[in-house]
Amino acid sequence: MSSALTSTAAPPPSIGKTAFKFPPQSHRGKTIILFIAAGVICIAVYLARSWDRIWPFTEKAVVEDLVEASDSTVTIRSSRRTYFPSPGCVLEGIEFHHGLDQWTLITIDKLTIQGSYSGIISKHVPRITAEGGHVFVPPFGHNVTFKTQHSNLVVDEIIANGTVVEFARNDPSNKPVRFEVQQGLLHDVEWSRPIAYDLKFHNPEPPGEIATRGKFGAWIKGNPGETPISGEYTFEGADLSVFEGIAGILASKGKYGGLLKHIDIAGSTDVPDFEVKSGGHKIKLVTQYSAYVDAVHGDTFLKRVDADFGRTHLVVEGSIAGIPGRKDKTALLDLTSRHGRIEDILGMFVKASRSPMSGAIALRAKVEIPPGKERFLERVKLQGTFGIDEGNFSKPETQKNVNELSAGARGEKMEDAETVVTDLKGTVLMEGGIAKFSDLSFGVPGVKASMYGTYNLLNEKIDLHGRMGVDTKISKTTTGMKAVLLKAIDPFFKKKKKGEVVPIHMTGTYQHPQYGLDLTKPKDAAQVPK
């Protein structure tokens, strides 16, 4: 009984402890690690299968971005990826070909893209460096269009030092205009925002160094002429001797702004040693200018240029632009000077140490400089009027002759003669290097003359004819044997109330002019300029 009671009183075995016994702690850690490893393997497999789609620096991904940005066919010779210290890639032998004719737009020897791991998600690239870049721009008016794709990519800076930019000319036989960029830096490159730029490059013509900084864009898709641009520039060491007929070293600075189809620009230039080569005299030439540029067609329009040299002020207006039927640009200029000095103008063109004449001058002219391979003087066309109120000859012998003529014409002694040429004025038409004068008239006290004819700027030959009126007998305008000969023919000259009217000529060359009576020329007033 007792044993039975004892057996009955014993507690039953615990069912829970036998069915849910936990493994040791070390076994739990291994299980967690296995789960994590399995997850990592799954992620790795996924990444391996979709790597090219999420990694932006593969050759395929980069080429697609370049194609969309340039609307071109892009080829690459080789590429490699970089991962540390920053993600990116290096591409070599890149070429951009645009349009149906596959115009070579850009070539780059080496392109290094330096990204960031955070930028992979935010589409942000800290730096892109282009080495050995070469940009080929089609001729203006070539109607090249671009259909670029919008991008959310942001590039902090693009470095393109050593890039060469060539602008093709309309005439394929002419060499392209070549710009060598020593420093090319673009900041904050983003599709929908203006791009800040900082450039230093060598200008081909005239050769010199230009530095400019400013902002460009945002690009107006489908209407690039409406794209805004602004900035400032300096131009140093511009050698003007590359242009036929002139020389000097120019410095310039200014600001610009507007749209690509109409960029307003204003600034100043300073040439301390400006020289016309035919004369060989250096003068200081300074200008203040305002103009606008049509960058779409490559045309320049001068609103006003104020040029100062010596005591002369000259105003220039006009354009350097394309004209239908002509391949290159034509310069059309209006020149005006109300406060000029004839010695400043003539002094640039003559080799003598002093200008042959001095005095105040007013002039107005229209100048056309068409494109062509002929010499400058053979190409330039000029039509204008000029007037000198009072002028003196700087060459003593010439002034002495004028004084003698004036004294004799008035029947006065030499010491009483006035020494100025008055009312020198005329109309000139210059073409093919030959200046044709009409209505050319001048006077000295006691003498008035009107002439017409030509002056050849290429060989300096003079061929002027006309008539001269004097207040007294023609024989009194000179002395000695010349006077005796003139007295003999006095009766044959047409009489006027104030004296004789005689036909005259001026021939020879600029250095050795010849003056005389033009007895072979018609004396009929209808045939002789008044």
Coordinates of C-alpha atoms in Angstrom, one line a residue:
M1 CA 0.0 0.0 0.0
S2 CA 2.6 2.3 1.0
S3 CA 4.6 1.5 -2.1
A4 CA 1.5 2.1 -4.1
L5 CA 0.9 5.3 -2.4
T6 CA 4.5 6.3 -2.8
S7 CA 4.3 5.5 -6.6
T8 CA 1.0 7.4 -6.9
A9 CA 2.4 10.5 -5.1
A10 CA 5.5 10.9 -7.4
P11 CA 5.2 13.8 -9.9
P12 CA 4.6 13.0 -13.6
P13 CA 7.4 13.7 -16.1
S14 CA 7.5 17.2 -17.8
I15 CA 6.3 16.9 -21.4
G16 CA 7.6 20.5 -22.4
K17 CA 11.2 20.0 -21.5
T18 CA 11.4 16.9 -23.6
A19 CA 9.7 18.4 -26.8
F20 CA 11.3 22.0 -27.1
K21 CA 14.8 21.6 -25.9
F22 CA 17.0 24.6 -27.4
P23 CA 20.4 24.0 -29.0
P24 CA 23.5 25.5 -27.5
Q25 CA 24.3 29.3 -28.0
S26 CA 27.0 28.6 -30.6
H27 CA 24.6 26.8 -32.8
R28 CA 22.3 29.9 -32.9
G29 CA 25.1 32.2 -34.2
K30 CA 25.9 29.8 -37.0
T31 CA 22.3 29.7 -38.1
I32 CA 22.1 33.6 -38.3
I33 CA 25.3 33.7 -40.3
L34 CA 23.9 31.2 -42.7
F35 CA 20.8 33.3 -43.2
I36 CA 22.9 36.5 -43.8
A37 CA 25.3 34.6 -46.2
A38 CA 22.3 33.4 -48.2
G39 CA 21.0 36.9 -48.4
V40 CA 24.3 38.3 -49.5
I41 CA 24.6 35.6 -52.2
C42 CA 21.2 36.4 -53.5
I43 CA 22.0 40.1 -53.6
A44 CA 25.4 39.4 -55.3
V45 CA 23.7 37.2 -57.9
Y46 CA 21.2 40.0 -58.5
L47 CA 23.9 42.6 -58.8
A48 CA 25.9 40.4 -61.1
R49 CA 23.0 40.0 -63.4
S50 CA 22.0 43.7 -63.4
W51 CA 25.5 45.3 -63.0
D52 CA 25.5 47.0 -66.3
R53 CA 22.1 48.5 -65.6
I54 CA 22.9 50.1 -62.2
W55 CA 26.6 51.0 -62.7
P56 CA 26.8 54.3 -64.7
F57 CA 30.4 54.0 -65.7
T58 CA 30.3 51.0 -68.1
E59 CA 31.3 51.7 -71.6
K60 CA 27.8 51.0 -72.8
A61 CA 26.2 53.4 -70.3
V62 CA 28.7 56.2 -71.0
V63 CA 28.4 55.9 -74.8
E64 CA 24.6 56.1 -74.5
D65 CA 24.9 59.3 -72.4
L66 CA 27.4 60.8 -74.9
V67 CA 25.1 60.0 -77.8
E68 CA 22.1 61.6 -76.2
A69 CA 24.1 64.7 -75.2
S70 CA 25.7 65.3 -78.7
D71 CA 23.1 63.8 -81.1
S72 CA 26.0 61.9 -82.7
T73 CA 27.3 58.5 -83.4
V74 CA 30.0 57.8 -80.8
T75 CA 32.8 55.2 -81.0
I76 CA 35.4 54.3 -78.5
R77 CA 38.7 52.5 -79.0
S78 CA 39.1 51.2 -75.5
S79 CA 37.8 51.7 -71.9
R80 CA 38.4 50.6 -68.3
R81 CA 36.5 51.1 -65.1
T82 CA 37.9 52.5 -61.9
Y83 CA 36.5 51.8 -58.4
F84 CA 38.9 53.2 -55.8
P85 CA 39.3 55.8 -54.4
S86 CA 36.3 56.9 -56.4
P87 CA 34.2 55.2 -59.0
G88 CA 34.5 56.1 -62.7
C89 CA 36.1 55.1 -65.9
V90 CA 38.8 56.0 -68.5
L91 CA 37.9 56.0 -72.2
E92 CA 40.4 56.4 -75.0
G93 CA 40.1 57.1 -78.7
I94 CA 36.6 58.7 -78.7
E95 CA 35.0 60.0 -81.9
F96 CA 31.7 61.9 -82.4
H97 CA 30.2 61.8 -85.9
H98 CA 27.1 63.9 -86.6
G99 CA 24.4 64.0 -89.3
L100 CA 23.8 62.0 -92.4
D101 CA 27.2 62.9 -93.8
Q102 CA 28.8 61.8 -90.5
W103 CA 30.7 65.0 -90.0
T104 CA 33.5 64.5 -87.6
L105 CA 32.4 66.7 -84.7
I106 CA 34.7 65.9 -81.8
T107 CA 37.7 63.6 -81.2
I108 CA 39.2 63.0 -77.7
D109 CA 42.4 61.1 -77.0
K110 CA 41.5 60.4 -73.4
L111 CA 38.4 61.0 -71.3
T112 CA 38.6 60.5 -67.5
I113 CA 35.3 60.4 -65.6
Q114 CA 35.7 60.8 -61.8
G115 CA 32.4 60.0 -60.0
S116 CA 31.4 59.3 -56.4
Y117 CA 29.4 56.5 -54.8
S118 CA 26.8 58.9 -53.5
G119 CA 26.6 60.4 -57.0
I120 CA 25.6 57.1 -58.5
I121 CA 22.2 57.5 -56.9
S122 CA 21.9 61.3 -57.2
K123 CA 23.3 61.4 -60.8
H124 CA 26.1 63.7 -59.8
V125 CA 29.7 63.6 -61.2
P126 CA 32.4 65.7 -59.5
R127 CA 34.8 65.9 -62.5
I128 CA 35.3 65.0 -66.2
T129 CA 38.7 65.6 -67.8
A130 CA 39.3 65.6 -71.6
E131 CA 42.8 65.3 -72.9
G132 CA 43.8 65.8 -76.6
G133 CA 40.4 67.2 -77.6
H134 CA 39.7 68.4 -81.1
V135 CA 36.4 70.1 -82.0
F136 CA 35.4 70.6 -85.7
V137 CA 32.7 73.3 -86.2
P138 CA 30.9 73.3 -89.6
P139 CA 30.8 76.5 -91.7
F140 CA 28.3 79.2 -90.6
G141 CA 25.1 78.8 -92.4
H142 CA 25.7 75.0 -92.9
N143 CA 22.3 74.4 -91.3
V144 CA 23.6 71.8 -88.9
T145 CA 20.9 70.9 -86.3
F146 CA 21.2 69.0 -83.0
K147 CA 18.4 67.0 -81.3
T148 CA 19.9 66.4 -77.9
Q149 CA 18.1 64.6 -75.1
H150 CA 17.3 66.1 -71.7
S151 CA 19.5 64.8 -69.0
N152 CA 19.3 65.0 -65.2
L153 CA 23.1 64.5 -64.8
V154 CA 25.1 67.2 -63.1
V155 CA 28.8 67.6 -63.6
D156 CA 30.7 69.9 -61.1
E157 CA 33.4 70.7 -63.6
I158 CA 34.7 69.7 -67.0
I159 CA 38.4 70.3 -67.7
A160 CA 39.5 70.5 -71.3
N161 CA 43.0 72.0 -71.3
G162 CA 44.8 71.7 -74.6
T163 CA 41.7 71.4 -76.7
V164 CA 41.8 72.6 -80.3
V165 CA 38.7 74.2 -81.9
E166 CA 38.5 74.6 -85.7
F167 CA 35.9 76.6 -87.6
A168 CA 35.5 75.4 -91.2
R169 CA 35.3 78.1 -93.8
N170 CA 32.6 78.2 -96.5
D171 CA 35.4 77.9 -99.1
P172 CA 36.9 74.4 -98.6
S173 CA 40.1 75.5 -100.2
N174 CA 40.7 77.9 -97.3
K175 CA 42.2 76.5 -94.1
P176 CA 39.9 76.4 -91.0
V177 CA 40.2 79.1 -88.4
R178 CA 42.0 77.4 -85.5
F179 CA 41.8 78.2 -81.8
E180 CA 44.1 76.6 -79.3
V181 CA 42.6 76.4 -75.8
Q182 CA 45.3 76.5 -73.1
Q183 CA 42.8 76.5 -70.3
G184 CA 39.3 75.3 -70.6
L185 CA 37.1 75.0 -67.5
L186 CA 33.3 74.6 -67.3
H187 CA 31.5 74.8 -63.9
D188 CA 28.1 73.5 -62.9
V189 CA 27.3 71.7 -66.1
E190 CA 23.6 70.9 -66.0
W191 CA 21.0 70.7 -68.8
S192 CA 18.5 73.2 -67.4
R193 CA 21.0 75.8 -65.9
P194 CA 23.5 78.2 -67.3
I195 CA 27.1 76.8 -67.6
A196 CA 29.9 78.9 -66.1
Y197 CA 33.1 78.9 -68.1
D198 CA 36.6 80.1 -67.7
L199 CA 38.7 80.0 -70.9
K200 CA 42.2 81.1 -72.1
F201 CA 43.0 80.5 -75.7
H202 CA 45.2 81.6 -78.6
N203 CA 43.4 83.7 -81.2
P204 CA 44.6 82.9 -84.7
E205 CA 44.0 86.3 -86.5
P206 CA 45.3 88.6 -85.3
P207 CA 47.5 86.2 -83.2
G208 CA 47.2 87.0 -79.5
E209 CA 46.0 85.7 -76.2
I210 CA 42.3 85.9 -75.1
A211 CA 41.0 85.2 -71.6
T212 CA 37.2 85.2 -71.0
R213 CA 34.8 84.1 -68.3
G214 CA 31.1 84.2 -68.1
K215 CA 27.9 82.1 -68.4
F216 CA 26.3 80.3 -71.3
G217 CA 22.8 78.9 -71.6
A218 CA 20.6 77.2 -70.7
W219 CA 20.6 75.8 -74.3
I220 CA 17.3 76.5 -76.1
K221 CA 16.5 73.3 -77.9
G222 CA 15.3 73.8 -81.4
N223 CA 16.1 77.5 -81.4
P224 CA 19.8 77.9 -80.4
G225 CA 19.8 81.6 -81.5
E226 CA 17.7 82.3 -78.3
T227 CA 20.4 80.9 -76.0
P228 CA 21.7 83.5 -73.6
I229 CA 25.4 84.3 -73.1
S230 CA 27.3 86.9 -71.0
G231 CA 30.8 87.5 -69.8
E232 CA 33.9 89.7 -70.0
Y233 CA 37.2 89.3 -71.9
T234 CA 40.8 90.6 -72.3
F235 CA 42.8 90.4 -75.4
E236 CA 46.6 90.8 -75.1
G237 CA 49.5 90.9 -77.6
A238 CA 47.4 90.9 -80.8
D239 CA 49.8 91.3 -83.7
L240 CA 48.2 93.5 -86.4
S241 CA 51.1 92.9 -88.8
V242 CA 49.3 89.8 -90.2
F243 CA 46.9 92.2 -91.9
E244 CA 48.2 93.6 -95.1
G245 CA 49.4 97.2 -94.9
I246 CA 49.3 97.8 -91.1
A247 CA 51.2 96.8 -88.0
G248 CA 51.2 97.2 -84.2
I249 CA 50.4 95.3 -81.0
L250 CA 46.8 95.7 -79.8
A251 CA 45.4 95.2 -76.3
S252 CA 41.6 95.2 -75.7
K253 CA 39.1 94.5 -73.0
G254 CA 35.3 94.6 -72.7
K255 CA 32.1 93.0 -71.7
Y256 CA 29.4 91.1 -73.7
G257 CA 25.9 89.8 -73.2
G258 CA 22.7 88.9 -74.9
L259 CA 21.5 86.0 -77.1
L260 CA 23.6 84.0 -79.5
K261 CA 21.8 85.7 -82.4
H262 CA 22.4 89.1 -80.9
I263 CA 25.3 89.5 -78.5
D264 CA 25.9 93.1 -77.4
I265 CA 29.6 93.9 -76.9
A266 CA 31.3 97.0 -75.7
G267 CA 34.9 97.8 -74.8
S268 CA 38.1 99.6 -75.7
T269 CA 41.3 99.0 -77.7
D270 CA 44.8 100.5 -77.3
V271 CA 47.5 100.2 -80.0
P272 CA 50.5 102.3 -78.8
D273 CA 52.5 101.6 -82.0
F274 CA 50.0 101.6 -84.8
E275 CA 51.6 101.9 -88.2
V276 CA 50.6 102.0 -91.8
K277 CA 53.4 100.1 -93.5
S278 CA 53.6 102.4 -96.5
G279 CA 54.4 105.4 -94.3
G280 CA 56.4 103.6 -91.5
H281 CA 55.4 106.1 -88.8
K282 CA 54.1 104.8 -85.4
I283 CA 51.2 106.5 -83.7
K284 CA 49.1 105.8 -80.7
L285 CA 45.6 104.7 -81.7
V286 CA 42.9 104.2 -79.1
T287 CA 39.2 103.3 -79.6
Q288 CA 36.0 103.0 -77.6
Y289 CA 33.4 100.8 -79.3
S290 CA 30.0 99.2 -79.1
A291 CA 28.8 96.5 -81.4
Y292 CA 26.7 93.4 -81.6
V293 CA 27.5 89.9 -83.0
D294 CA 25.3 87.4 -84.6
A295 CA 27.1 84.2 -83.5
V296 CA 24.6 82.0 -85.4
H297 CA 25.9 83.4 -88.7
G298 CA 29.2 84.8 -87.6
D299 CA 28.3 88.4 -88.5
T300 CA 29.5 91.6 -86.7
F301 CA 27.7 94.9 -86.7
L302 CA 29.5 98.1 -85.5
K303 CA 27.1 100.4 -83.8
R304 CA 29.8 103.0 -83.1
V305 CA 33.6 103.1 -82.9
D306 CA 35.2 106.3 -81.6
A307 CA 38.9 106.3 -82.8
D308 CA 41.4 108.9 -81.6
F309 CA 44.9 109.4 -83.0
G310 CA 46.9 112.6 -82.8
R311 CA 44.4 115.4 -82.7
T312 CA 41.9 113.6 -84.9
H313 CA 38.7 112.0 -83.9
L314 CA 37.1 109.5 -86.3
V315 CA 33.7 107.8 -86.0
V316 CA 33.1 104.4 -87.7
E317 CA 29.9 102.5 -88.1
G318 CA 29.0 99.5 -90.3
S319 CA 29.2 95.8 -90.5
I320 CA 31.4 92.8 -91.3
A321 CA 28.9 90.3 -92.5
G322 CA 27.9 87.9 -95.2
I323 CA 26.3 89.1 -98.4
P324 CA 24.3 86.8 -100.7
G325 CA 26.4 85.6 -103.6
R326 CA 29.7 86.0 -101.7
K327 CA 31.4 83.2 -99.9
D328 CA 33.2 85.2 -97.1
K329 CA 32.4 88.3 -95.1
T330 CA 32.3 91.8 -96.6
A331 CA 33.1 94.9 -94.6
L332 CA 30.7 97.9 -95.2
L333 CA 31.9 100.9 -93.2
D334 CA 30.8 104.6 -92.8
L335 CA 33.6 106.9 -91.8
T336 CA 33.0 110.4 -90.4
S337 CA 35.3 113.0 -88.9
R338 CA 34.2 116.5 -88.0
H339 CA 37.2 117.3 -85.9
G340 CA 40.2 115.9 -87.8
R341 CA 43.6 117.1 -88.8
I342 CA 45.0 116.5 -92.3
E343 CA 48.5 116.0 -91.0
D344 CA 47.3 113.1 -88.8
I345 CA 45.7 111.3 -91.7
L346 CA 48.3 112.0 -94.4
G347 CA 51.2 111.5 -91.9
M348 CA 50.3 107.8 -91.6
F349 CA 50.7 107.1 -95.4
V350 CA 53.7 109.1 -96.5
K351 CA 57.3 108.2 -95.8
A352 CA 58.5 111.8 -95.2
S353 CA 59.1 112.8 -91.6
R354 CA 56.3 115.3 -91.7
S355 CA 52.9 115.3 -93.5
P356 CA 53.0 117.3 -96.7
M357 CA 50.1 119.4 -95.4
S358 CA 48.5 120.5 -92.1
G359 CA 45.2 121.9 -91.2
A360 CA 41.7 121.0 -90.0
I361 CA 39.7 118.6 -92.1
A362 CA 36.2 117.2 -92.2
L363 CA 35.4 114.1 -94.1
R364 CA 32.7 111.5 -94.8
A365 CA 33.2 108.3 -96.7
K366 CA 31.6 104.9 -97.4
V367 CA 34.1 102.0 -97.5
E368 CA 33.5 98.5 -98.9
I369 CA 36.1 95.8 -98.4
P370 CA 34.9 92.6 -100.2
P371 CA 36.5 89.2 -99.8
G372 CA 39.2 88.1 -102.2
K373 CA 42.8 87.2 -102.7
E374 CA 43.8 90.5 -104.3
R375 CA 45.9 93.1 -102.4
F376 CA 44.0 95.3 -99.9
L377 CA 44.3 98.4 -102.0
E378 CA 43.0 96.5 -105.1
R379 CA 40.0 95.2 -103.1
V380 CA 38.9 98.2 -101.1
K381 CA 36.2 100.6 -102.5
L382 CA 35.7 104.1 -101.1
Q383 CA 33.4 106.9 -102.0
G384 CA 33.4 110.1 -100.0
T385 CA 33.8 113.8 -99.7
F386 CA 36.3 115.9 -97.8
G387 CA 37.0 119.6 -97.0
I388 CA 39.9 121.6 -95.5
D389 CA 39.2 125.1 -94.4
E390 CA 42.8 126.3 -94.1
G391 CA 45.9 124.2 -94.8
N392 CA 49.6 124.8 -94.9
F393 CA 52.3 122.8 -96.7
S394 CA 55.0 121.5 -94.5
K395 CA 57.6 121.2 -97.3
P396 CA 59.3 124.6 -97.5
E397 CA 59.8 124.4 -101.3
T398 CA 56.1 123.6 -101.9
Q399 CA 54.9 126.3 -99.5
K400 CA 57.3 128.8 -101.2
N401 CA 55.8 128.1 -104.6
V402 CA 52.3 128.5 -103.2
N403 CA 53.3 131.8 -101.6
E404 CA 54.8 133.0 -104.9
L405 CA 51.6 132.0 -106.8
S406 CA 49.4 133.8 -104.3
A407 CA 51.5 137.0 -104.3
G408 CA 51.7 137.1 -108.0
A409 CA 48.0 136.4 -108.5
R410 CA 47.2 139.4 -106.4
G411 CA 49.9 141.7 -107.7
E412 CA 51.6 141.8 -104.3
K413 CA 55.1 141.4 -103.1
M414 CA 56.2 138.0 -101.9
E415 CA 56.6 139.2 -98.3
D416 CA 52.9 140.3 -98.2
A417 CA 51.5 136.9 -99.3
E418 CA 49.3 134.8 -97.1
T419 CA 50.5 131.2 -96.7
V420 CA 47.3 129.0 -96.4
V421 CA 45.4 126.9 -98.9
T422 CA 41.7 127.6 -98.3
D423 CA 38.5 125.7 -99.2
L424 CA 40.3 122.5 -100.4
K425 CA 37.4 120.1 -101.0
G426 CA 36.3 117.4 -103.3
T427 CA 34.6 114.1 -104.1
V428 CA 36.6 110.9 -104.4
L429 CA 35.8 107.4 -105.7
M430 CA 38.5 104.8 -105.1
E431 CA 38.3 101.4 -106.8
G432 CA 41.0 98.9 -108.0
G433 CA 43.7 101.0 -106.3
I434 CA 42.9 104.1 -108.3
A435 CA 41.3 107.2 -106.7
K436 CA 39.1 109.2 -109.1
F437 CA 38.6 112.9 -108.1
S438 CA 35.7 115.1 -109.2
D439 CA 34.8 118.6 -108.0
L440 CA 38.3 118.9 -106.6
S441 CA 38.7 122.6 -105.8
F442 CA 41.0 124.7 -103.7
G443 CA 42.2 128.3 -103.3
V444 CA 45.0 130.5 -102.1
P445 CA 44.7 134.2 -101.7
G446 CA 44.3 135.5 -105.3
V447 CA 43.9 132.0 -106.9
K448 CA 41.0 129.6 -107.3
A449 CA 41.3 126.2 -109.0
S450 CA 39.1 123.3 -109.9
M451 CA 40.4 119.9 -111.1
Y452 CA 39.4 116.4 -111.9
G453 CA 41.4 113.2 -112.6
T454 CA 43.0 110.3 -111.0
Y455 CA 45.7 109.3 -108.5
N456 CA 47.0 105.7 -108.6
L457 CA 47.7 104.4 -105.1
L458 CA 49.6 101.4 -106.4
N459 CA 52.3 103.3 -108.3
E460 CA 51.7 106.9 -107.0
K461 CA 51.1 108.4 -110.4
I462 CA 49.1 111.6 -110.7
D463 CA 46.9 112.7 -113.6
L464 CA 44.8 115.7 -112.7
H465 CA 43.5 118.4 -115.1
G466 CA 41.3 121.5 -114.6
R467 CA 41.4 125.2 -114.6
M468 CA 42.7 128.0 -112.5
G469 CA 41.5 131.6 -112.1
V470 CA 43.7 134.4 -110.8
D471 CA 43.0 137.9 -109.7
T472 CA 45.6 139.5 -112.1
K473 CA 47.6 138.6 -115.1
I474 CA 48.8 135.0 -115.2
S475 CA 52.3 136.2 -115.9
K476 CA 52.4 137.9 -112.5
T477 CA 52.1 134.6 -110.7
T478 CA 55.8 133.9 -111.2
T479 CA 59.0 135.7 -112.0
G480 CA 62.1 135.4 -114.2
M481 CA 62.0 133.6 -117.6
K482 CA 58.8 131.8 -116.7
A483 CA 57.1 135.2 -116.4
V484 CA 58.4 136.3 -119.8
L485 CA 57.0 133.2 -121.4
L486 CA 53.7 133.6 -119.7
K487 CA 53.4 137.2 -120.7
A488 CA 53.7 136.2 -124.3
I489 CA 50.6 134.0 -124.0
D490 CA 48.5 136.2 -121.7
P491 CA 46.3 137.5 -124.5
F492 CA 45.2 134.0 -125.4
F493 CA 43.6 133.3 -122.0
K494 CA 40.0 133.9 -121.4
K495 CA 39.4 137.2 -119.6
K496 CA 37.3 137.4 -116.4
K497 CA 36.4 140.3 -114.3
K498 CA 38.9 139.2 -111.7
G499 CA 41.6 138.1 -114.1
E500 CA 42.6 135.1 -116.1
V501 CA 41.1 131.6 -116.3
V502 CA 43.7 129.1 -117.6
P503 CA 43.7 125.3 -118.1
I504 CA 46.2 123.6 -115.9
H505 CA 47.5 120.0 -115.1
M506 CA 49.3 118.1 -112.4
T507 CA 51.1 115.0 -113.4
G508 CA 54.2 113.0 -112.4
T509 CA 54.3 111.1 -109.1
Y510 CA 53.5 111.9 -105.5
Q511 CA 57.2 112.3 -104.7
H512 CA 57.9 114.3 -107.9
P513 CA 54.8 116.2 -109.1
Q514 CA 54.8 118.3 -112.2
Y515 CA 52.6 121.4 -112.7
G516 CA 51.9 123.3 -115.8
L517 CA 49.5 125.0 -118.2
D518 CA 47.3 122.4 -120.0
L519 CA 47.3 124.0 -123.5
T520 CA 46.3 120.7 -125.1
K521 CA 43.2 120.3 -123.0
P522 CA 39.9 121.9 -124.1
K523 CA 39.3 125.4 -123.0
D524 CA 35.6 125.2 -123.4
A525 CA 34.0 125.8 -120.1
A526 CA 31.5 123.0 -120.8
Q527 CA 34.4 120.5 -120.9
V528 CA 36.4 121.8 -118.0
P529 CA 35.2 121.3 -114.5
K530 CA 34.0 124.4 -112.7

